[in-house]
Short mmCIF file of C-alpha atoms in Angstrom, two decimals:
data_model
loop_
_atom_site.label_atom_id
_atom_site.label_comp_id
_atom_site.label_asym_id
_atom_site.label_seq_id
_atom_site.Cartn_x
_atom_site.Cartn_y
_atom_site.Cartn_z
CA MET P 214 12.89 7.54 -14.31
CA ALA P 215 15.31 8.96 -16.82
CA SER P 216 15.98 12.67 -16.30
CA LEU P 217 15.49 13.68 -19.92
CA ILE P 218 12.77 12.91 -22.42
CA ALA P 219 13.67 13.57 -26.06
CA CYS P 220 10.62 15.45 -27.32
CA PRO P 221 10.43 15.11 -31.11
CA HIS P 222 9.53 18.81 -31.33
CA CYS P 223 11.66 20.41 -28.58
CA GLY P 224 14.65 18.07 -28.20
CA PRO P 225 15.83 16.59 -24.86
CA ARG P 226 13.86 18.22 -22.04
CA PRO P 227 13.72 17.57 -18.25
CA LYS P 228 10.95 15.11 -17.36
CA GLU P 229 9.45 17.61 -14.89
CA GLU P 230 8.09 19.49 -17.94
CA PHE P 231 5.88 16.51 -18.79
CA THR P 232 2.61 15.14 -17.40
CA ILE P 233 1.82 11.44 -17.65
CA ARG P 234 -1.51 10.01 -18.71
CA GLY P 235 -0.59 6.31 -18.84
CA ASP P 236 -1.05 3.25 -21.05
CA ALA P 237 -0.98 4.22 -24.73
CA GLY P 238 -2.35 0.85 -25.81
CA ILE P 239 -6.00 1.64 -25.15
CA THR P 240 -8.33 3.05 -27.79
CA ARG P 241 -11.67 4.68 -27.21
CA PRO P 242 -14.47 2.31 -28.23
CA THR P 243 -17.46 3.37 -30.30
CA PRO P 244 -20.46 4.53 -28.23
CA ASP P 245 -22.35 1.31 -28.99
CA ALA P 246 -19.39 -1.03 -28.35
CA GLY P 247 -21.05 -2.48 -25.26
CA GLU P 248 -20.35 -2.49 -21.53
CA ASP P 249 -17.38 -4.86 -21.60
CA ALA P 250 -15.47 -2.74 -24.11
CA TRP P 251 -16.18 0.43 -22.15
CA TYR P 252 -15.21 -1.22 -18.86
CA ALA P 253 -11.90 -2.29 -20.39
CA TYR P 254 -11.32 1.19 -21.79
CA VAL P 255 -11.99 3.01 -18.53
CA TYR P 256 -10.50 0.59 -16.00
CA LEU P 257 -8.09 -1.96 -17.46
CA ARG P 258 -4.47 -1.09 -18.21
CA ASP P 259 -1.38 -2.92 -19.34
CA ASN P 260 1.04 -2.92 -16.42
CA PRO P 261 4.16 -4.67 -17.72
CA ARG P 262 7.36 -5.07 -15.73
CA GLY P 263 9.62 -3.94 -18.58
CA ARG P 264 8.88 -2.21 -21.89
CA HIS P 265 5.75 -0.07 -21.83
CA LYS P 266 4.22 2.55 -24.16
CA GLU P 267 2.56 5.53 -22.48
CA HIS P 268 1.00 8.86 -23.31
CA TRP P 269 2.96 11.79 -21.93
CA HIS P 270 1.96 15.43 -22.40
CA HIS P 271 4.66 18.05 -22.87
CA THR P 272 2.75 20.41 -20.58
CA SER P 273 5.53 22.97 -20.11
CA GLY P 274 6.82 22.79 -23.68
CA CYS P 275 5.12 22.31 -27.03
CA ARG P 276 1.92 21.00 -25.36
CA ARG P 277 1.82 18.03 -27.74
CA TRP P 278 0.76 14.54 -26.68
CA LEU P 279 3.62 12.09 -27.09
CA VAL P 280 3.99 8.34 -27.00
CA VAL P 281 6.96 7.43 -24.79
CA GLU P 282 8.25 3.87 -24.85
CA ARG P 283 10.24 3.13 -21.72
CA ASP P 284 11.20 0.41 -19.26
CA THR P 285 9.23 0.40 -16.00
CA MET P 286 12.01 -1.51 -14.24
CA THR P 287 15.18 0.28 -15.41
CA HIS P 288 13.51 3.58 -16.43
CA ALA P 289 15.42 3.64 -19.73
CA ILE P 290 13.61 5.45 -22.54
CA TYR P 291 13.64 3.67 -25.91
CA ALA P 292 11.60 5.90 -28.18
CA VAL P 293 9.50 9.07 -28.17
CA SER P 294 7.11 10.02 -30.95
CA ASP P 295 4.18 12.35 -31.48
CA ALA P 296 0.85 10.70 -30.62
CA SER P 297 -0.51 11.64 -34.05
CA ALA P 298 2.32 9.82 -35.85
CA PRO P 299 1.24 6.90 -38.07
CA GLY P 300 0.79 3.69 -36.10
CA GLU P 301 0.19 5.39 -32.72
CA THR P 302 -3.15 5.53 -30.94
CA ALA P 303 -4.39 8.87 -29.72
CA MET B 156 9.19 -20.74 22.78
CA ARG B 157 6.77 -18.26 24.30
CA TYR B 158 8.30 -14.81 24.70
CA SER B 159 7.85 -13.14 28.10
CA ALA B 160 9.76 -11.03 30.60
CA PHE B 161 10.59 -14.31 32.32
CA SER B 162 12.07 -15.83 29.13
CA VAL B 163 14.21 -12.71 28.59
CA PHE B 164 15.45 -12.97 32.19
CA LEU B 165 16.12 -16.70 31.99
CA ASN B 166 17.99 -16.44 28.69
CA ALA B 167 20.07 -13.56 30.01
CA LEU B 168 21.20 -15.81 32.87
CA ARG B 169 22.14 -18.49 30.34
CA GLY B 170 24.24 -16.12 28.23
CA ASN B 171 21.47 -15.67 25.64
CA LYS B 172 22.38 -19.00 24.08
CA GLY B 173 18.86 -20.42 24.26
CA TRP B 174 17.21 -18.25 21.59
CA LYS B 175 16.09 -20.09 18.48
CA PRO B 176 15.20 -18.73 15.02
CA ALA B 177 11.69 -17.29 15.08
CA TRP B 178 10.59 -19.47 12.16
CA ARG B 179 11.89 -22.54 10.29
CA SER B 180 13.33 -22.65 6.77
CA PRO B 181 11.51 -25.73 5.49
CA VAL B 182 12.00 -27.54 2.19
CA PRO B 183 8.73 -27.16 0.26
CA LYS B 184 6.38 -30.16 0.34
CA ASN B 185 4.91 -31.53 -2.89
CA HIS B 186 1.42 -30.32 -2.09
CA TYR B 187 -0.35 -27.88 0.21
CA ASP B 188 -4.04 -27.23 0.86
CA VAL B 189 -3.41 -23.51 0.42
CA ILE B 190 -0.47 -21.70 -1.17
CA ILE B 191 -0.17 -17.98 -0.53
CA VAL B 192 1.90 -16.09 -3.09
CA GLY B 193 3.72 -13.25 -1.35
CA GLY B 194 5.31 -13.27 2.10
CA GLY B 195 4.59 -9.65 2.92
CA GLY B 196 2.48 -8.44 5.80
CA HIS B 197 -0.81 -9.42 4.17
CA GLY B 198 0.35 -12.87 3.05
CA LEU B 199 1.80 -13.70 6.47
CA ALA B 200 -1.26 -12.34 8.29
CA THR B 201 -3.47 -14.45 6.01
CA ALA B 202 -1.45 -17.58 6.84
CA TYR B 203 -1.57 -16.74 10.55
CA TYR B 204 -5.36 -16.31 10.65
CA LEU B 205 -5.93 -19.34 8.39
CA ALA B 206 -4.08 -21.47 10.93
CA LYS B 207 -5.31 -19.78 14.09
CA GLU B 208 -8.91 -18.87 13.34
CA PHE B 209 -9.91 -21.31 10.62
CA GLY B 210 -7.82 -24.40 11.47
CA ILE B 211 -6.16 -24.70 8.06
CA ILE B 212 -2.51 -25.46 8.76
CA ASN B 213 -1.32 -27.25 5.60
CA VAL B 214 -0.34 -23.87 4.19
CA ALA B 215 2.75 -22.48 2.45
CA VAL B 216 3.71 -18.85 2.05
CA LEU B 217 5.99 -18.33 -0.97
CA GLU B 218 8.18 -15.23 -0.86
CA LYS B 219 10.46 -14.32 -3.76
CA GLY B 220 12.86 -12.37 -1.51
CA TYR B 221 13.19 -12.57 2.25
CA ILE B 222 10.55 -11.81 4.90
CA GLY B 223 10.36 -8.06 5.38
CA SER B 224 12.04 -7.14 2.09
CA GLY B 225 8.94 -5.73 0.43
CA ASN B 226 6.42 -3.08 1.35
CA VAL B 227 5.88 -4.33 4.91
CA GLY B 228 9.38 -2.98 5.62
CA ARG B 229 9.05 0.07 3.35
CA ASN B 230 6.09 2.01 4.72
CA THR B 231 5.76 4.87 7.21
CA THR B 232 4.26 2.57 9.91
CA ILE B 233 1.03 4.55 10.37
CA ILE B 234 -2.21 2.95 11.56
CA ARG B 235 -5.61 4.70 11.51
CA SER B 236 -9.25 4.06 10.67
CA ASN B 237 -10.37 7.58 9.76
CA TYR B 238 -12.28 6.71 6.61
CA LEU B 239 -15.46 8.28 5.28
CA LEU B 240 -17.03 5.68 3.05
CA GLN B 241 -19.26 2.78 4.02
CA GLY B 242 -17.18 0.10 2.29
CA ASN B 243 -13.95 1.26 3.93
CA ASN B 244 -14.78 2.34 7.44
CA PRO B 245 -15.86 -0.91 9.16
CA PHE B 246 -12.96 -2.74 7.51
CA TYR B 247 -10.28 -0.34 8.73
CA GLU B 248 -11.93 -0.22 12.15
CA LEU B 249 -11.71 -4.03 12.32
CA SER B 250 -8.03 -3.58 11.51
CA MET B 251 -7.64 -1.03 14.30
CA LYS B 252 -9.29 -3.38 16.80
CA LEU B 253 -6.97 -6.19 15.71
CA TRP B 254 -3.95 -3.87 16.08
CA GLU B 255 -5.08 -3.07 19.62
CA GLY B 256 -4.90 -6.72 20.65
CA LEU B 257 -2.21 -7.88 18.26
CA GLU B 258 0.82 -8.13 20.52
CA GLN B 259 -0.95 -10.31 23.07
CA ASP B 260 -2.51 -12.31 20.26
CA PHE B 261 0.70 -13.24 18.46
CA ASN B 262 3.05 -12.92 21.46
CA PHE B 263 5.45 -10.49 19.84
CA ASN B 264 6.33 -6.90 20.71
CA ALA B 265 5.17 -4.87 17.70
CA MET B 266 5.48 -1.56 19.58
CA VAL B 267 1.89 -0.57 18.85
CA SER B 268 1.72 3.10 19.83
CA GLN B 269 -1.68 4.82 19.76
CA ARG B 270 -0.23 8.30 19.78
CA GLY B 271 -3.02 9.92 17.76
CA VAL B 272 -3.27 10.94 14.11
CA LEU B 273 -4.01 14.58 13.27
CA ASN B 274 -5.16 15.70 9.82
CA LEU B 275 -4.64 19.46 9.62
CA TYR B 276 -7.23 21.66 7.88
CA HIS B 277 -6.48 24.99 6.32
CA SER B 278 -9.79 26.44 5.12
CA ASP B 279 -13.48 26.58 6.03
CA ALA B 280 -14.29 24.16 3.23
CA GLN B 281 -11.70 21.68 4.42
CA ARG B 282 -13.00 21.98 7.99
CA ASP B 283 -16.49 21.15 6.72
CA ALA B 284 -15.18 18.12 4.80
CA TYR B 285 -13.29 16.91 7.88
CA THR B 286 -16.35 17.48 10.07
CA ARG B 287 -18.33 15.30 7.70
CA ARG B 288 -15.67 12.59 7.79
CA GLY B 289 -15.43 12.79 11.59
CA ASN B 290 -19.22 12.44 11.87
CA ALA B 291 -19.19 9.46 9.51
CA MET B 292 -16.50 7.86 11.67
CA ARG B 293 -18.51 8.45 14.86
CA LEU B 294 -21.62 6.97 13.25
CA HIS B 295 -19.55 3.84 12.62
CA GLY B 296 -18.41 3.80 16.25
CA VAL B 297 -14.92 5.12 15.52
CA ASP B 298 -13.38 7.86 17.66
CA ALA B 299 -12.96 11.28 16.02
CA ASP B 300 -12.36 14.74 17.46
CA LEU B 301 -12.42 18.05 15.64
CA LEU B 302 -9.77 20.29 17.19
CA ASP B 303 -9.67 24.07 16.85
CA ARG B 304 -6.59 26.09 16.11
CA ASN B 305 -5.72 26.85 19.76
CA THR B 306 -5.93 23.21 20.81
CA VAL B 307 -3.65 22.18 17.95
CA ARG B 308 -1.29 25.05 18.79
CA GLN B 309 -0.95 23.78 22.36
CA MET B 310 -0.16 20.27 21.12
CA LEU B 311 2.10 21.16 18.21
CA PRO B 312 3.42 24.72 18.74
CA PHE B 313 6.10 24.35 16.04
CA LEU B 314 3.63 24.19 13.12
CA ASP B 315 3.44 27.16 10.75
CA PHE B 316 0.00 28.36 11.88
CA ASP B 317 0.22 31.68 10.01
CA ASN B 318 1.53 30.36 6.72
CA ALA B 319 0.52 32.96 4.13
CA ARG B 320 -1.08 30.46 1.75
CA PHE B 321 -2.07 27.62 4.07
CA PRO B 322 -2.80 28.93 7.58
CA ILE B 323 -3.72 26.12 9.98
CA GLN B 324 -7.27 26.39 11.30
CA GLY B 325 -7.40 23.13 13.23
CA ALA B 326 -7.31 19.37 12.82
CA LEU B 327 -9.37 16.22 12.75
CA MET B 328 -7.87 13.84 15.26
CA GLN B 329 -8.21 10.11 15.75
CA LYS B 330 -6.71 9.43 19.15
CA ARG B 331 -6.59 5.68 18.64
CA GLY B 332 -4.50 6.05 15.49
CA GLY B 333 -0.73 5.87 15.72
CA THR B 334 2.25 3.83 14.62
CA VAL B 335 3.46 0.23 14.79
CA ARG B 336 6.95 -1.18 14.34
CA HIS B 337 6.50 -2.48 10.79
CA ASP B 338 9.25 -5.15 10.71
CA ALA B 339 7.94 -6.62 13.95
CA VAL B 340 4.54 -7.04 12.31
CA ALA B 341 6.10 -9.22 9.60
CA TRP B 342 8.20 -11.14 12.10
CA GLY B 343 5.35 -11.59 14.57
CA TYR B 344 2.95 -12.92 11.95
CA ALA B 345 5.67 -15.12 10.41
CA ARG B 346 6.54 -16.60 13.78
CA GLY B 347 2.90 -17.06 14.77
CA ALA B 348 2.07 -18.80 11.48
CA ASP B 349 5.18 -20.98 11.62
CA MET B 350 4.43 -22.07 15.20
CA ARG B 351 1.04 -23.32 14.01
CA GLY B 352 2.55 -25.38 11.19
CA VAL B 353 2.62 -23.01 8.21
CA ASP B 354 5.68 -23.37 5.93
CA ILE B 355 7.30 -20.04 5.12
CA ILE B 356 9.46 -20.52 2.04
CA GLN B 357 11.78 -17.61 1.28
CA ASN B 358 13.69 -16.99 -1.96
CA CYS B 359 10.98 -18.87 -3.84
CA GLU B 360 9.65 -16.91 -6.79
CA VAL B 361 6.48 -18.01 -8.55
CA LYS B 362 7.22 -18.29 -12.29
CA GLY B 363 4.01 -19.83 -13.55
CA ILE B 364 0.58 -21.09 -12.52
CA ARG B 365 -0.41 -24.58 -13.69
CA ARG B 366 -4.07 -25.14 -14.58
CA GLU B 367 -6.01 -28.27 -15.51
CA ASN B 368 -9.70 -28.38 -16.44
CA GLY B 369 -10.14 -24.74 -15.48
CA VAL B 370 -8.76 -25.00 -11.95
CA VAL B 371 -5.33 -24.24 -10.54
CA THR B 372 -3.33 -27.34 -9.64
CA GLY B 373 -0.12 -25.69 -8.46
CA VAL B 374 2.65 -23.21 -9.13
CA GLU B 375 5.97 -23.40 -10.96
CA THR B 376 8.56 -21.77 -8.74
CA SER B 377 12.30 -21.18 -8.61
CA GLN B 378 12.35 -24.22 -6.25
CA GLY B 379 10.33 -26.46 -8.57
CA PHE B 380 6.64 -27.31 -8.92
CA ILE B 381 4.45 -27.15 -5.81
CA GLY B 382 0.88 -28.43 -5.94
CA CYS B 383 -2.01 -26.78 -4.12
CA GLY B 384 -5.71 -27.10 -3.42
CA LYS B 385 -6.29 -23.34 -3.34
CA LEU B 386 -4.04 -20.56 -4.57
CA ALA B 387 -4.19 -17.19 -2.84
CA LEU B 388 -2.40 -14.19 -4.34
CA ALA B 389 -1.10 -11.51 -1.97
CA ALA B 390 1.59 -9.95 -4.12
CA ALA B 391 0.54 -6.29 -4.02
CA GLY B 392 2.97 -4.16 -5.99
CA ASN B 393 3.42 -7.04 -8.39
CA SER B 394 -0.16 -8.35 -8.54
CA THR B 395 -0.48 -7.93 -12.30
CA THR B 396 2.81 -9.77 -12.87
CA VAL B 397 1.21 -12.80 -11.22
CA THR B 398 -2.26 -12.47 -12.75
CA ASP B 399 -0.65 -12.14 -16.19
CA MET B 400 0.27 -15.83 -15.69
CA VAL B 401 -3.43 -16.71 -15.92
CA ASP B 402 -4.20 -14.07 -18.59
CA MET B 403 -6.20 -12.00 -16.16
CA LYS B 404 -6.07 -8.22 -16.52
CA LEU B 405 -6.55 -6.11 -13.39
CA PRO B 406 -7.73 -2.51 -12.90
CA ILE B 407 -4.32 -1.81 -11.34
CA GLU B 408 -1.09 0.01 -12.20
CA SER B 409 2.20 -0.32 -10.28
CA HIS B 410 3.65 2.93 -8.97
CA VAL B 411 6.56 3.83 -6.73
CA LEU B 412 6.10 5.63 -3.41
CA GLN B 413 9.03 7.09 -1.51
CA ALA B 414 9.55 7.44 2.24
CA PHE B 415 12.24 9.16 4.27
CA VAL B 416 13.84 9.14 7.69
CA SER B 417 15.87 11.93 9.26
CA GLU B 418 18.75 11.90 11.69
CA GLY B 419 17.79 11.12 15.28
CA LEU B 420 16.34 14.08 17.20
CA LYS B 421 15.16 14.61 20.76
CA PRO B 422 11.41 14.04 21.28
CA PHE B 423 9.72 16.63 19.09
CA ILE B 424 6.61 15.33 17.35
CA ASP B 425 4.36 13.32 19.67
CA ASN B 426 1.69 12.33 17.14
CA VAL B 427 1.29 11.46 13.50
CA VAL B 428 0.58 14.74 11.67
CA THR B 429 -0.61 15.13 8.10
CA PHE B 430 -0.55 18.33 6.05
CA GLY B 431 -3.93 19.24 4.59
CA ALA B 432 -2.67 21.50 1.81
CA GLY B 433 -0.24 19.09 0.22
CA HIS B 434 0.68 15.45 0.54
CA PHE B 435 2.96 15.16 3.57
CA TYR B 436 2.78 13.09 6.75
CA VAL B 437 5.25 12.75 9.58
CA SER B 438 5.82 10.96 12.86
CA GLN B 439 8.84 10.46 15.08
CA SER B 440 10.21 6.99 15.64
CA ASP B 441 11.28 5.72 19.03
CA LYS B 442 14.90 6.12 17.90
CA GLY B 443 14.20 9.81 17.29
CA GLY B 444 14.23 9.88 13.50
CA LEU B 445 11.44 11.70 11.75
CA VAL B 446 9.66 9.28 9.44
CA PHE B 447 7.86 11.05 6.60
CA GLY B 448 6.52 10.65 3.12
CA GLY B 449 4.40 12.23 0.42
CA ASP B 450 2.84 11.38 -2.89
CA ILE B 451 3.70 8.67 -5.40
CA ASP B 452 6.08 9.67 -8.18
CA GLY B 453 3.27 9.54 -10.72
CA TYR B 454 4.45 7.16 -13.44
CA ASN B 455 4.33 3.36 -13.64
CA SER B 456 7.37 1.84 -11.97
CA TYR B 457 8.57 -1.47 -10.64
CA ALA B 458 11.84 0.02 -9.38
CA GLN B 459 12.09 0.29 -5.60
CA ARG B 460 13.53 3.79 -5.91
CA GLY B 461 12.07 7.17 -6.84
CA ASN B 462 13.13 10.44 -8.40
CA LEU B 463 14.46 13.69 -6.99
CA ALA B 464 11.59 15.92 -8.15
CA THR B 465 9.35 14.07 -5.68
CA VAL B 466 11.98 14.37 -2.94
CA GLU B 467 11.97 18.13 -3.49
CA HIS B 468 8.17 18.27 -3.46
CA VAL B 469 7.95 16.30 -0.20
CA ALA B 470 10.59 18.53 1.41
CA GLU B 471 8.72 21.68 0.32
CA ALA B 472 5.43 20.44 1.75
CA GLY B 473 7.19 19.43 4.97
CA VAL B 474 8.84 22.82 5.44
CA ALA B 475 5.55 24.60 4.66
CA MET B 476 4.01 22.68 7.57
CA ILE B 477 6.97 22.65 10.00
CA PRO B 478 9.53 25.37 9.13
CA ALA B 479 12.04 23.84 11.57
CA LEU B 480 12.36 20.84 9.25
CA SER B 481 14.55 22.95 6.96
CA ARG B 482 17.42 22.37 9.37
CA VAL B 483 16.91 18.61 9.70
CA ARG B 484 19.17 16.31 7.72
CA VAL B 485 17.66 13.32 5.95
CA LEU B 486 19.45 10.04 6.58
CA ARG B 487 17.73 7.69 4.15
CA SER B 488 15.08 7.55 1.48
CA TRP B 489 13.65 4.47 -0.15
CA GLY B 490 10.86 3.42 -2.47
CA GLY B 491 8.20 0.74 -2.48
CA VAL B 492 6.13 -0.50 -5.41
CA MET B 493 2.36 -0.07 -4.95
CA ASP B 494 -0.64 -1.64 -6.62
CA MET B 495 -2.55 1.54 -7.48
CA SER B 496 -6.15 0.57 -8.17
CA MET B 497 -8.61 2.58 -10.23
CA ASP B 498 -10.60 3.86 -7.25
CA GLY B 499 -7.89 3.92 -4.59
CA SER B 500 -9.40 0.96 -2.69
CA PRO B 501 -8.24 -2.65 -2.43
CA ILE B 502 -9.57 -5.91 -3.86
CA ILE B 503 -10.19 -9.03 -1.72
CA ASP B 504 -12.21 -11.42 -3.83
CA ARG B 505 -12.62 -14.69 -5.68
CA THR B 506 -11.71 -14.75 -9.37
CA HIS B 507 -13.13 -16.37 -12.51
CA ILE B 508 -10.98 -19.42 -11.65
CA ASP B 509 -12.70 -21.39 -8.87
CA ASN B 510 -9.74 -22.00 -6.56
CA LEU B 511 -7.81 -18.80 -7.26
CA TYR B 512 -8.22 -15.91 -4.80
CA LEU B 513 -7.05 -12.33 -5.14
CA ASN B 514 -5.81 -9.83 -2.56
CA ALA B 515 -4.49 -6.74 -4.36
CA GLY B 516 -4.74 -3.02 -5.03
CA TRP B 517 -3.69 -1.66 -1.63
CA CYS B 518 -2.48 1.61 -3.08
CA TYR B 519 -0.44 3.24 -0.35
CA GLY B 520 -2.72 2.26 2.50
CA GLY B 521 -1.73 -1.36 2.84
CA PHE B 522 0.18 -1.33 6.10
CA LYS B 523 -2.62 -0.16 8.39
CA ALA B 524 -4.90 -2.76 6.80
CA THR B 525 -2.55 -5.70 7.42
CA PRO B 526 -4.48 -7.49 10.23
CA ALA B 527 -7.95 -7.00 8.72
CA SER B 528 -6.73 -7.88 5.25
CA GLY B 529 -5.24 -11.12 6.56
CA PHE B 530 -8.36 -11.89 8.59
CA CYS B 531 -10.86 -11.19 5.79
CA TYR B 532 -8.73 -12.96 3.19
CA ALA B 533 -8.34 -16.03 5.41
CA HIS B 534 -12.13 -16.01 5.92
CA LEU B 535 -12.67 -15.85 2.15
CA ILE B 536 -10.21 -18.68 1.45
CA ALA B 537 -11.46 -20.93 4.25
CA LYS B 538 -15.22 -20.45 3.78
CA ASN B 539 -15.31 -19.36 0.13
CA GLU B 540 -17.43 -16.38 1.10
CA PRO B 541 -16.34 -12.86 2.05
CA HIS B 542 -16.08 -11.64 5.63
CA GLU B 543 -18.83 -9.10 6.34
CA THR B 544 -16.44 -6.16 6.66
CA GLY B 545 -14.58 -6.97 3.43
CA ARG B 546 -17.61 -7.48 1.22
CA ALA B 547 -17.28 -4.20 -0.67
CA PHE B 548 -13.80 -4.94 -2.02
CA ARG B 549 -15.08 -6.89 -5.00
CA LEU B 550 -13.18 -7.24 -8.23
CA ASP B 551 -16.31 -6.58 -10.30
CA ARG B 552 -17.20 -3.33 -8.53
CA PHE B 553 -15.65 -1.28 -11.36
CA ALA B 554 -17.80 -2.92 -14.02
CA ARG B 555 -20.87 -2.60 -11.77
CA GLY B 556 -20.33 1.05 -10.90
CA ARG B 557 -19.78 0.43 -7.19
CA MET B 558 -16.43 2.13 -6.79
CA ILE B 559 -15.09 3.01 -3.35
CA ASP B 560 -13.43 6.27 -4.33
CA GLU B 561 -12.47 7.82 -0.98
CA LYS B 562 -10.68 10.70 -2.67
CA GLY B 563 -13.18 11.18 -5.48
CA VAL B 564 -10.73 11.48 -8.36
CA GLY B 565 -11.98 8.73 -10.67
CA ALA B 566 -10.17 6.11 -12.70
CA GLN B 567 -6.72 7.71 -12.65
CA PRO B 568 -4.44 5.58 -10.45
CA ASN B 569 -1.67 8.15 -10.07
CA LEU B 570 -4.11 10.60 -8.45
CA HIS B 571 -5.28 8.33 -5.62
#
């Protein structure tokens, strides 16, 4: 894992300041979406060997939820954006 | 060749020139009845029991690296069956019974050492939880002893009993737990399977799974196409990489877990000891090195290496439990990639494809399960129905609300 994560609000910060939630590709279904959709939301995750988008929380910084795109094999970080930015799921 | 004291003696007289490789390096055949993807402990054990117990010998084990290069050579070698829940306990106890007879069974010295596993408790509440677990174990016919502080102090006087935050009140002990030489487990199963006709094919990575009319017909590999009657996945750590080939999504994330070994010391820690106030476990190898580990790093990773923040955390927990560790130098650390499932328990099941079987999600408890996992998986593949002790490890248990959440933390893989 890279040592620094470039928070869009705080600049490059040590990764120990962050907490990970996981796969950013899942969206909360509507209450009546049915069992399959809820099963997928609660239990199924993308688990790529390579580029992956995840939710990270800047717990010891600005306390914003971020979307971090990184490589699960090399640990390189490609992009970091706020989870509320256009095009991101929250 | 059967290994024995006599064969060691005879070969010594002959200048040790009579030893042969423990398994062949065959060229893959065009077709096998069963192909097992993954030549780790579980894949090799599955092949061994398929051949030995179920008479299926036209079997290939495909390993992308070499035998022993994955998690079977990257764990902390601990065996135990101190589980609370119904779905887990009989399975891990089957594993323990198989460990107890393993060396005679596969004629290989795996250095099975039942030195006892102690889980320390640090509060009244934790003692009550351990009492409950110990009682559950006893009800399942597993040995469990609740030790008080003085008994533990006599056994392990170097622990920090009066730690200001986490004083040690006692321990739950499973005397039959212990350690096993992990590499020898891989080698023993590989040799035993090979002797019975199984082809172990190393440096053979599966790149694709070929399907016709809804059933698997074979695998595309780095050594060409190999046909099969049944395909059995045992690629924990990389399970989703393989199931992605058949567009199957699993309730699994891959995480890295680190382990460590210290410089060699004189005999110091007789048992396996786990810290109850943080994630730390330690035993001493026969060479004298302390073998220890802690928690996973916490983020998805396929890299077989971890980060320094976790190293620091493990060292802190270790020193909180055994202050003398602060003066011990660490020789090596390494990482293994784990299938972390959504409830912390494994999956041994059929899939939506008729002749495709799945063995996955071992989290960081895969080593101790090796014999039972192989046995139950071989049973499933041979008879197409689960072994009675592995019935709970269904793939659909998440959708059906029948999780086996030993730790009780819910669908958050990095917390199990």
